[in-house]
XYZ file of C-alpha atoms in Angstrom:
624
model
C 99.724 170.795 177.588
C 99.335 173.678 175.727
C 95.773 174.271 176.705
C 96.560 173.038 180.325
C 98.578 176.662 180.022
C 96.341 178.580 178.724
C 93.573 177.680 181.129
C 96.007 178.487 184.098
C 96.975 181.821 182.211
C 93.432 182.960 182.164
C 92.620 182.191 185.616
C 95.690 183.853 186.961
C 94.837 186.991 184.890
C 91.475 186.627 186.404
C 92.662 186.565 189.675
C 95.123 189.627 189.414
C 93.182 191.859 186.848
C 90.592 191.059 189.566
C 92.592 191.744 192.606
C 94.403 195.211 191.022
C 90.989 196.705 189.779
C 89.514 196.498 193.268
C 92.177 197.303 195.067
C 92.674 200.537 192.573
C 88.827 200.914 192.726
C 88.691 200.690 188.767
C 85.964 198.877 187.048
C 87.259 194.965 186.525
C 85.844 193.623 183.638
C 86.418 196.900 181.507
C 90.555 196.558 183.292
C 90.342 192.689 181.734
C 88.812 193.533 178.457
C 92.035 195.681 178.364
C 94.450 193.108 179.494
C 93.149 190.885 176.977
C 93.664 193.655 174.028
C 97.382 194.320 175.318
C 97.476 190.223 175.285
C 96.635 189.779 171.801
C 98.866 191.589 170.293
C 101.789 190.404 171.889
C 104.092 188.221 169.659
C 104.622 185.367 172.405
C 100.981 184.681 172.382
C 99.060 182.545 169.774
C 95.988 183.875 167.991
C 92.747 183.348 170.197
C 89.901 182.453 168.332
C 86.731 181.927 170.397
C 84.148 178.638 169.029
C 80.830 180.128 169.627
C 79.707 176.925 170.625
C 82.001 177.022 173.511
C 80.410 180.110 174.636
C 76.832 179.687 173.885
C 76.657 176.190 175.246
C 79.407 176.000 177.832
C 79.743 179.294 179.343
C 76.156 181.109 178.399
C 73.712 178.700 180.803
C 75.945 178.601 183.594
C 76.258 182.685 183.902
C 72.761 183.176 183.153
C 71.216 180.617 185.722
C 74.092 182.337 188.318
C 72.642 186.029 187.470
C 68.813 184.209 187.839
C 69.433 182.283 190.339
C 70.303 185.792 192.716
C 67.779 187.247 191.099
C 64.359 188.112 193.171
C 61.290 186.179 191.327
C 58.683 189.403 192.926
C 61.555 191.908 191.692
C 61.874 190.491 188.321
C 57.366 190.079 188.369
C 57.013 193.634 189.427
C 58.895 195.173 186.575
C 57.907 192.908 184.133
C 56.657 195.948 181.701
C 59.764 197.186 181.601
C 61.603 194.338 181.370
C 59.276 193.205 178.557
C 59.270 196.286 176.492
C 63.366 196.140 176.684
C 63.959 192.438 176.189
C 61.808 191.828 173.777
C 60.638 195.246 172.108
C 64.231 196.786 172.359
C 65.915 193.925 170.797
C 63.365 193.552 167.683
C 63.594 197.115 167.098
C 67.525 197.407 167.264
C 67.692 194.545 165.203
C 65.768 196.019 162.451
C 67.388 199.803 163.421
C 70.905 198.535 162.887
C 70.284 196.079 160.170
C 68.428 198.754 157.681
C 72.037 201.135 158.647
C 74.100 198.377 157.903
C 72.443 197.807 154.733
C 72.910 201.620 153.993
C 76.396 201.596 154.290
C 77.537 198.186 152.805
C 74.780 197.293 150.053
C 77.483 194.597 148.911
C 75.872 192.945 152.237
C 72.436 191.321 151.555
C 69.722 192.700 153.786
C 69.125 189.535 155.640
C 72.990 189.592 156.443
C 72.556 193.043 158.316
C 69.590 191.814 159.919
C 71.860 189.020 161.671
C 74.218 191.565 162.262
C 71.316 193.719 164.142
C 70.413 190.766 165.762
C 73.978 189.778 167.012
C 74.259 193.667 168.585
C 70.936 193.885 169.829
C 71.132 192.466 173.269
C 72.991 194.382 176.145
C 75.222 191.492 178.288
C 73.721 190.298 181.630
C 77.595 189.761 182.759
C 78.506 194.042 181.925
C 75.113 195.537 183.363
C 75.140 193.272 186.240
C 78.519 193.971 187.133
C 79.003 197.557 186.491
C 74.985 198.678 187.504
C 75.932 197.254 190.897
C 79.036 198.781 191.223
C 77.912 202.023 190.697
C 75.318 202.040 192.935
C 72.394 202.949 191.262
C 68.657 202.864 192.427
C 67.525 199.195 193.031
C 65.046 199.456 190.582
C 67.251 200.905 187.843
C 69.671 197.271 188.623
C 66.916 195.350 188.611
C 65.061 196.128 185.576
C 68.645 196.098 183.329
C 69.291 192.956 185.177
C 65.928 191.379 184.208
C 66.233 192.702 180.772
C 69.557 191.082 180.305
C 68.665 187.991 181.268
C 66.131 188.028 178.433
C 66.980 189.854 175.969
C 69.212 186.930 174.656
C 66.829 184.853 173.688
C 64.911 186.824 171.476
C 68.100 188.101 169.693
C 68.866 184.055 169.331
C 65.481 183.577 167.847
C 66.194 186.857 165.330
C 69.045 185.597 164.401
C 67.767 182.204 163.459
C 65.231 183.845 161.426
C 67.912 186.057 159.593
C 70.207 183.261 159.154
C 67.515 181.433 157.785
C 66.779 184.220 155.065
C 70.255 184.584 154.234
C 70.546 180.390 152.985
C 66.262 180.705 151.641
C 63.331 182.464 152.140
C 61.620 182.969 155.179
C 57.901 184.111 155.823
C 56.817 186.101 158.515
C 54.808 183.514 159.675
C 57.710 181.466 160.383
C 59.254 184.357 162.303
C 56.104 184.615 164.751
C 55.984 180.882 164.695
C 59.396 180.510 165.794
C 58.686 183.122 168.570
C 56.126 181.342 170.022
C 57.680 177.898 170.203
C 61.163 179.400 171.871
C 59.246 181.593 174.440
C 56.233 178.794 175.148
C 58.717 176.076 174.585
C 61.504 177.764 176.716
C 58.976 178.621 179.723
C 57.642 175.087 180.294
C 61.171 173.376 179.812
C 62.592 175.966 182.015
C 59.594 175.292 184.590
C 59.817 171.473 184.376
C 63.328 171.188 184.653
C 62.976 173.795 188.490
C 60.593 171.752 189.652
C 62.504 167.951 189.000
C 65.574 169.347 189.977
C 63.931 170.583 193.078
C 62.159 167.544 194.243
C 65.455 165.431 193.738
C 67.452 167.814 195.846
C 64.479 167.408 198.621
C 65.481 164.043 198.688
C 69.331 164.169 198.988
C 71.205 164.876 202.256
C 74.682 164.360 201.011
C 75.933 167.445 200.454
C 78.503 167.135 197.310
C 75.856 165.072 195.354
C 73.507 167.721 196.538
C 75.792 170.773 195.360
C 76.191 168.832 192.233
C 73.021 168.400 191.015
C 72.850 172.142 191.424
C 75.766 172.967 189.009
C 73.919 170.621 186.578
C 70.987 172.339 186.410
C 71.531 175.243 183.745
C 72.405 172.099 181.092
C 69.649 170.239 182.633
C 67.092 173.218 181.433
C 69.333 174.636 178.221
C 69.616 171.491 176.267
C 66.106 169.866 176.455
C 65.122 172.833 174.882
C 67.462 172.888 172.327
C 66.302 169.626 171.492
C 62.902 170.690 170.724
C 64.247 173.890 168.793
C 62.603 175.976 172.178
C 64.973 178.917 173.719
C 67.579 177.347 175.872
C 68.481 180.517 177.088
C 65.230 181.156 178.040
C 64.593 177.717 179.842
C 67.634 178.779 181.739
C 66.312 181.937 183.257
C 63.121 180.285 184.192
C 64.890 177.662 186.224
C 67.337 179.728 187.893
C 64.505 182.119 188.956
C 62.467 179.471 190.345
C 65.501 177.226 191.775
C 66.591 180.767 193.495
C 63.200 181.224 195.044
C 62.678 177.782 196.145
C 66.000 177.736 197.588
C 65.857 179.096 201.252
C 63.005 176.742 201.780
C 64.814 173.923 200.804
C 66.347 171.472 203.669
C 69.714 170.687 204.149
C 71.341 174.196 205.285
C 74.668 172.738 204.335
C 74.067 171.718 200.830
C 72.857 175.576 200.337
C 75.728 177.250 201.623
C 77.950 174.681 199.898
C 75.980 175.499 196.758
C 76.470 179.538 197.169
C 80.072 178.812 197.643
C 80.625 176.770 194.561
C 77.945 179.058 192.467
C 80.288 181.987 193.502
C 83.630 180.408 192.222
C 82.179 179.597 189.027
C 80.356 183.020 188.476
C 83.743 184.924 189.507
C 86.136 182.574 186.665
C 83.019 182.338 184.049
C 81.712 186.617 183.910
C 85.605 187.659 184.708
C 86.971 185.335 181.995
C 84.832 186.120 179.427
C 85.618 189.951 179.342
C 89.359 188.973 178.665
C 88.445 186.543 176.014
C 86.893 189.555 174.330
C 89.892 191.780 174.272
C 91.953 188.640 173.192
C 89.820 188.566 170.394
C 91.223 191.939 168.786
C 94.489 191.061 167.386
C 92.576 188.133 165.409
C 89.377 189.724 164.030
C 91.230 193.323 163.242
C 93.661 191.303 160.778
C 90.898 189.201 158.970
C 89.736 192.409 157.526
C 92.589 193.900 155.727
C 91.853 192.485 152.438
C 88.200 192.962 152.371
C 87.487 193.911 149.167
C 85.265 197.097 150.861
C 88.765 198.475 152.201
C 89.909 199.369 155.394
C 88.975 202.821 155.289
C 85.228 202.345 154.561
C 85.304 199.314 156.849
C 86.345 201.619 160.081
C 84.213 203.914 158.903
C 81.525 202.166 158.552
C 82.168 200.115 162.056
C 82.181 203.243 163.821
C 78.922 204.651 162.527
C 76.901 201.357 163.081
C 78.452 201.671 167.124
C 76.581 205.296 167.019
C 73.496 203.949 165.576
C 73.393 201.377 168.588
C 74.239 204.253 170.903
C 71.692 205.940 169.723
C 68.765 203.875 168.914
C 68.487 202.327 172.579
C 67.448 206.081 173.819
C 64.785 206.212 171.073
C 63.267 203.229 172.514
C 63.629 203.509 175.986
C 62.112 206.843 176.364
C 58.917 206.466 174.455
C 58.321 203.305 175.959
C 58.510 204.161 179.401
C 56.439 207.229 179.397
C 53.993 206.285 176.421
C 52.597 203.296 178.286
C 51.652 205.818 181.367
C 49.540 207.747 179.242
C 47.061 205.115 179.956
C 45.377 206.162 183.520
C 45.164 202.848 184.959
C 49.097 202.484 184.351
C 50.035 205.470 185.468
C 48.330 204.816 188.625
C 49.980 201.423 189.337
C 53.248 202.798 188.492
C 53.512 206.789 188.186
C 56.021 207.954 185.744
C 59.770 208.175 186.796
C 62.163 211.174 186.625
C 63.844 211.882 183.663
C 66.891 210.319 184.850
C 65.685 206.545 185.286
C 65.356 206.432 181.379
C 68.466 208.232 180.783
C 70.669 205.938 182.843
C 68.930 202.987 181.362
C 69.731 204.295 177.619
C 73.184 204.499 178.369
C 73.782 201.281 180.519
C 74.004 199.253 177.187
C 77.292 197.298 177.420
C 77.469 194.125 174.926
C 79.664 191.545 175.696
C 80.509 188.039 174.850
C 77.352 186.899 173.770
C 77.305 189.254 171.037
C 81.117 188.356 169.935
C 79.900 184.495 170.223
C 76.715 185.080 168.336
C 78.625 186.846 165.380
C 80.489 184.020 164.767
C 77.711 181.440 164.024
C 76.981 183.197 160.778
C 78.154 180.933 157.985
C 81.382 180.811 156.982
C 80.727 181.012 153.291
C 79.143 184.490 153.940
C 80.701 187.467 151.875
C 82.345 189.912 153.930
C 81.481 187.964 156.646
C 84.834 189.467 158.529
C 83.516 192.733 158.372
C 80.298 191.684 159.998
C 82.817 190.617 162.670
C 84.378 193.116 162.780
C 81.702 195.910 163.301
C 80.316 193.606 166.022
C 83.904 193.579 167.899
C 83.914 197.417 167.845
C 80.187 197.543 169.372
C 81.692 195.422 171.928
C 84.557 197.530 172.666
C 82.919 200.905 172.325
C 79.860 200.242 174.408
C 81.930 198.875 176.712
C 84.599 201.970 176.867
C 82.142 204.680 176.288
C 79.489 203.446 178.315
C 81.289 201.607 181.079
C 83.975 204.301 182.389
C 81.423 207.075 182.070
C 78.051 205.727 183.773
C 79.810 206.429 187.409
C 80.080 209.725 186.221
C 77.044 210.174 184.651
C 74.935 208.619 187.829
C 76.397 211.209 190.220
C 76.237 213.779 187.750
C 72.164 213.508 187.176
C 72.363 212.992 191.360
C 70.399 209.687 191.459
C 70.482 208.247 195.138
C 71.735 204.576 195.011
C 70.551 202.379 198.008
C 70.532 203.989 201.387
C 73.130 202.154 203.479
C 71.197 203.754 206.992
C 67.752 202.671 204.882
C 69.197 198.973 204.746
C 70.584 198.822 207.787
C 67.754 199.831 209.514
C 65.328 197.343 207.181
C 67.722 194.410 208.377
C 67.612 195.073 212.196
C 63.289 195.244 212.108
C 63.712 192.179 209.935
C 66.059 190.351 212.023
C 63.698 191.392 215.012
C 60.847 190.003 213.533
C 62.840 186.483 212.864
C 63.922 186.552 216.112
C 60.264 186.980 217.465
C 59.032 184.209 215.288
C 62.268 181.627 217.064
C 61.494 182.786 220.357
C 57.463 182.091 219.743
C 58.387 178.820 218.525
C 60.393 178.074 221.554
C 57.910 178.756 224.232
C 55.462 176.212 221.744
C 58.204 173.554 222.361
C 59.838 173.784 225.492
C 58.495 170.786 228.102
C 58.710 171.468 232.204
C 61.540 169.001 231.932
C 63.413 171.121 230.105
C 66.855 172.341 231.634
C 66.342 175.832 233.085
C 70.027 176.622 231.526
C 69.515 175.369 228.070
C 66.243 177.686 227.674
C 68.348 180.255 228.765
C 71.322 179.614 226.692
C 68.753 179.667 223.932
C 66.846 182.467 224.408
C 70.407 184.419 225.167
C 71.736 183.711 221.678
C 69.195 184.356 219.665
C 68.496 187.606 221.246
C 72.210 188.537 220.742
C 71.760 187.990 216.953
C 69.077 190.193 217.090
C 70.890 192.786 218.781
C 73.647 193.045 217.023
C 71.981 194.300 213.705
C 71.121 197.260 216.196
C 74.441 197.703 217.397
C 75.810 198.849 214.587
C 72.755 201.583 214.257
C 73.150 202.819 217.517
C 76.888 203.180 217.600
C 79.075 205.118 215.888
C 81.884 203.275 213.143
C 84.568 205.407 214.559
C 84.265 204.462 217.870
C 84.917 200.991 219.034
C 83.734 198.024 218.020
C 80.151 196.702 219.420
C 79.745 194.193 221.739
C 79.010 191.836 218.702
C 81.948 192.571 216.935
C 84.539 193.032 219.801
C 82.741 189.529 220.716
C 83.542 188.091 216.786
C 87.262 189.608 217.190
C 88.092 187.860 220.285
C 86.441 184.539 219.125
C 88.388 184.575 216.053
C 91.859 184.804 218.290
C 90.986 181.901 220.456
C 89.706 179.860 217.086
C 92.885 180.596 215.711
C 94.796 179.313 219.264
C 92.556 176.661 219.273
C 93.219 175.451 215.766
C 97.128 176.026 215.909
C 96.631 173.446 219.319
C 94.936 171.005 217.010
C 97.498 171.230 214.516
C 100.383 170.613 216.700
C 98.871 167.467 217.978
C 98.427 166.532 214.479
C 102.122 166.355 214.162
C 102.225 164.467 217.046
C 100.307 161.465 215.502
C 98.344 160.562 218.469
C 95.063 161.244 216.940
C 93.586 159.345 213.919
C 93.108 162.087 210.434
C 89.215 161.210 210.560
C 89.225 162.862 214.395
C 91.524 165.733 213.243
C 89.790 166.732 209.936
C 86.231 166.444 211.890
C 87.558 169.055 214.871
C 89.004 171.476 212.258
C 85.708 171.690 210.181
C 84.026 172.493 213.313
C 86.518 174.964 213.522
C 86.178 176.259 210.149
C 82.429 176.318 209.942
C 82.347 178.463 213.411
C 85.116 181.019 211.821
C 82.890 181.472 208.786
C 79.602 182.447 210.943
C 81.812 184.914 212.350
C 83.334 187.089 209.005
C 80.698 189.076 208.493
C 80.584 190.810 212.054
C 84.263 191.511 211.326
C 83.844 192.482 207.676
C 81.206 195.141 208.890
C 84.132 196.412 211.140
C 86.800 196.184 208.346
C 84.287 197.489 206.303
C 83.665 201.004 208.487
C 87.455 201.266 209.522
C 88.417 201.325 205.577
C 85.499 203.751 205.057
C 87.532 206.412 207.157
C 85.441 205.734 210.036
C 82.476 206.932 208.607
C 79.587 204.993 210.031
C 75.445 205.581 210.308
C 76.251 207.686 213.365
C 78.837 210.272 214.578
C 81.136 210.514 217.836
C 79.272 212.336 220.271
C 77.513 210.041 222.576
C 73.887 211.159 223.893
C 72.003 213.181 221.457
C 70.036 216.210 223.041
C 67.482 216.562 219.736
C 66.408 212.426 220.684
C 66.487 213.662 224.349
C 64.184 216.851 223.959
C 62.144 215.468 221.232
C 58.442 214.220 222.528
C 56.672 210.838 221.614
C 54.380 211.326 218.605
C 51.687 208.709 217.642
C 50.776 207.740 214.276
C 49.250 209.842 211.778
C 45.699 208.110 210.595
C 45.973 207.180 206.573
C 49.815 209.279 206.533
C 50.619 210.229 202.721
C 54.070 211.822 201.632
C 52.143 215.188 200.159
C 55.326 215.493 197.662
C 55.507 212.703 196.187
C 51.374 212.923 195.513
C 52.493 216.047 194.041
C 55.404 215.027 191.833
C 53.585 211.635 190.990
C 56.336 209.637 192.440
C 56.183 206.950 194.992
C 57.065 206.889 198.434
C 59.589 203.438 199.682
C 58.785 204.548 203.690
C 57.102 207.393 205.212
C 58.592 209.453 208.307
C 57.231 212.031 210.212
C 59.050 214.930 211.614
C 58.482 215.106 215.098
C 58.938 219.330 215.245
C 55.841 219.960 213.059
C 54.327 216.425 212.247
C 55.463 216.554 208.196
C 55.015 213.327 206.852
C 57.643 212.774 204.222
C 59.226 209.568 201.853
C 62.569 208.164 203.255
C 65.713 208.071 201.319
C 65.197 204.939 199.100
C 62.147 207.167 197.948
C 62.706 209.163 194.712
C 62.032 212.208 196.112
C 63.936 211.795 199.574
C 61.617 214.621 200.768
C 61.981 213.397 204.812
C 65.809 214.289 204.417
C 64.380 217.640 201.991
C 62.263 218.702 204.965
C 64.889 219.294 207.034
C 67.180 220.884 204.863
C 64.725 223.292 204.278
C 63.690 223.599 207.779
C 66.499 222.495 210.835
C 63.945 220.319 212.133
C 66.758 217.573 213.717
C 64.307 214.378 214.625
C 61.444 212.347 212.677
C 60.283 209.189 213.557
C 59.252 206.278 211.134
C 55.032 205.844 211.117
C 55.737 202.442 209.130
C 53.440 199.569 210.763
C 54.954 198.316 213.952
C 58.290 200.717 213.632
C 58.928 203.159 216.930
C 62.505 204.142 216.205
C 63.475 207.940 215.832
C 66.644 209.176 213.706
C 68.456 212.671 214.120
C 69.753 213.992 211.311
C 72.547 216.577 212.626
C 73.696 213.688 214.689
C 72.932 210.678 212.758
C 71.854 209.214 216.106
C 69.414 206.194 216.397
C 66.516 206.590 219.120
């Protein structure tokens, strides 16, 4: 009964410490780390102490394979340097960083103890930089290299900390160290591979979709303990197979085994990453009073806590900066992948949150360990300081070193040539397929709705937010009123009892799955209306710059001359079609398209991508 409670108690925190921090706009796992601190030291709740192997087996595969699985496989590829140099290079040389100032300040601690404890604080959590990098809205690449790194970095602070723990009850050679490197990362990979492809093959083969949607929700133990088993990164096997499994997945058959999977993955990501930041500040209360009678005393302890938290605040920019410009000093790098601004490697030094995993790790060391506590201890207040310091400053310090997070007018834009494209490819298809006996109104009814979806990613382009609703979403809001009549007809004659529950049921799933094509035409307009009407375009109707601007053609071999002279580069190139400057659109670094006409008034450019025609104003914010 008692942990029947509990469970329900954490959810329903979950819920509301969810619920309040978005509807306040405040970051939600640093709100629930707080709840959970306020919780522990209340006298009508018990002492929470968290079993590591509850969170490194239970709760660890299942959030990492949910933060792979969304995670894209090219992305993740393309950044792989970085990613590298942080999850693996970054976590070795933290571990030895904070273990050598451990050692300085506690020499009652044996070195291989401060190693662990190096190890343990080593890794930023995937849960914290996931959910805060996104929130802030920093550049894509920024959230995807943390995001990559943090799905990592885990394993090789596991593997350090096996090798320190193994120190600690013997000796250990060096040789065992790189041995035991190579077996978790070769080990890991082909588990992690093996397991995708199995898993994928069997779900080829099912149609039904809750054995379907649950043989997806067993893959992250499917992966994690085989691996175990053979002493191989689990953690690692994980990330493979959610990578893979997420890149397979939109080819897989079976559209409604997918979205029932996505639904399901979503619940359990939402309970598991939200739950685990409250467990942390639950932990508080417990941890804070096993130190008081440390023989070191509890001055000397805090002391000494809050000095190795700077060291780990400090050491990550010590690393990251060297090894993201160092590596470009080699001219074959640098022209793959020209050096970014100064404030890429400054964001990514201070978006180091640790989280659970380092709380959970902590606590494997053994038990006979002396001043283990205070090892505990320091790694609790790395937990809570990264998180405080770091996560309720990086908004501020993203819009204060002006780095442009993902163009919404950029996206939109991307998604309507996209959707065109699809929509070419259906209607190719069709004309391959349709037969003269074919009725004239069903090739019509065809060709009419999949246009519409096509159009309707333009609408909201070529309209302004402020004013009414497009077509498609005046079409959604009147659609959702007469599924709501029709379902409240349905339910009457349910009452009614003329109908069997297998025909009911059947109808209002129709019902349900037609309601839930239409929310996201009507969260766009909920979306815009909450936004204060502001929109990718402003009241005013027709646009005289579109009007008086004249057709340009394509530049031959078109280059963004400032980002060739910064050594950034360019996302898109637009021209301006006043004086023919070719500059990098807004997901660029340098933004100079939008810098050009700052400097110069000139209203209208045009994109000069392959097979784009469209014009944008900019003292309008009018699509042409």
């Amino acid at each position: 009964m008692d942990i029947a409670l509990g469970l329900l108690v954490i959810v329903a925190v979950v819920c509301a410490g969810s619920a309040v921090g978005r509807k306040l706009n405040l970051p939600v796992p640093l709100l629930l780390v707080l709840a959970g601190v306020a919780g522990s030291f209340l006298p009508f709740i018990p002492p929470v102490e968290l079993n590591p192997e509850l969170v490194l087996v239970g709760l660890l595969p299942p959030l990492l394979y949910a933060a792979a699985f969304r995670t894209s496989l090219f992305d993740f590829t393309s950044n792989r340097r970085s990613i590298g140099l942080l999850s693996v290079g970054y976590v070795i040389f933290g571990t030895l960083g904070v273990g050598l100032v451990v050692w300085w300040l506690f020499p009652e601690i044996p070195l291989p103890a401060a190693i662990a404890l190096g190890a343990v604080v080593a890794p930023p959590d995937a849960v914290a930089a996931t959910a805060i990098a996104r929130r802030v809205g920093m550049p894509r690449r920024i959230v995807n290299i943390l995001e990559g790194e943090s799905l990592v970095n885990d394993a090789t602070a596991l593997v350090c900390l096996r090798a320190a723990v193994a120190a600690i009850a013997g000796s250990v050679s060096a040789l065992d160290v790189a041995g035991g490197f190579v077996l978790a990362a070769g080990g890991g990979l082909v588990v992690g591979v093996a397991a995708a492809y199995i898993l994928t093959e069997i779900r080829k083969r099912i149609s039904n979709v809750a054995i379907n949607t649950s043989t997806s929700l067993m893959a992250p133990f499917v992966a994690f303990l085989p691996a175990e088993a053979i002493h191989a990164s689990g953690v690692l096997a994980v990330v493979v197979t959610g990578l893979v499994m997420g890149t397979k997945a939109p080819s897989m058959p079976n559209g409604a085994a997918r979205q029932s999977a996505r639904s399901n993955w979503d619940t359990v990501q939402f309970l598991l990453e939200n739950a685990v930041f409250l467990l942390i500040g639950l932990q508080v209360r417990t941890i804070v009073d096993s130190v008081q009678d440390d023989s070191l005393g509890a001055g000397r302890v805090w002391l000494g806590c809050a000095v190795i938290l700077l060291a780990v605040l400090v050491l990550r920019p010590l690393w990251v900066f060297p090894s993201t410009y160092l590596p470009r000093l080699i001219p074959a790098v640098q022209r793959k992948d020209p050096a970014p601004p100064w404030q890429f490697p400054a964001i990514v030094s201070w978006a180091g949150m640790r989280g659970v995993v380092t709380l959970a790790a902590v606590l494997t060391l053994p038990g006979d360990l002396e001043h283990r506590n205070v090892l505990v201890l320091a790694a609790m207040v790395v937990v809570g300081g990264t998180l405080v310091l770091q996560g309720f400053t990086l908004p501020a310090l993203v819009r204060a070193l002006g780095l442009p997070g993902p163009d919404r007018r950029e996206d939109a834009l991307n998604q309507a040539s996209l959707m065109q494209l699809a929509t070419a490819a259906g209607m190719e298809r069709l004309e391959q397929l349709r037969r003269d006996s074919d009725p004239p109104e069903v090739m019509d009814m065809l060709r009419r709705r999949t246009q519409e979806r096509g159009l309707a990613a333009w609408e909201r382009l070529g309209r302004p937010a402020a004013e009414a609703a497009t077509p498609s979403q005046r079409y959604a809001q009147l659609r959702m009123a007469m599924l709501e009549a029709e379902r409240d007809k349905v339910l009457e004659l349910r009452r009614g009892g003329d109908y069997a529950h297998e025909v009911l049921s059947e109808v209002l799933e129709r019902l349900d799955v037609e309601e839930s094509m239409l929310d996201a035409s009507l969260n766009e307009l909920d979306s815009a209306a909450a936004g204060g009407g502001e929109g990718l375009s402003q009241p005013g109707g027709a646009c005289d710059h579109l009007t008086a601007a004249m057709p340009s053609p394509r530049p031959d071999n078109p280059a963004c001359a400032g980002c060739e002279r910064e050594g950034t580069t360019p996302v898109h190139l637009r021209m301006c079609l006043a004086c023919g400057h070719v500059g990098c659109c807004d997901s660029s670094a340098g933004r100079h398209a939008s810098r050009h006409f700052k400097e110069t008034g000139h209203p209208v450019m045009r994109s000069i991508e392959p097979g784009e025609e469209w014009r944008w104003c900019y003292v309008d914010d009018l699509l042409g």
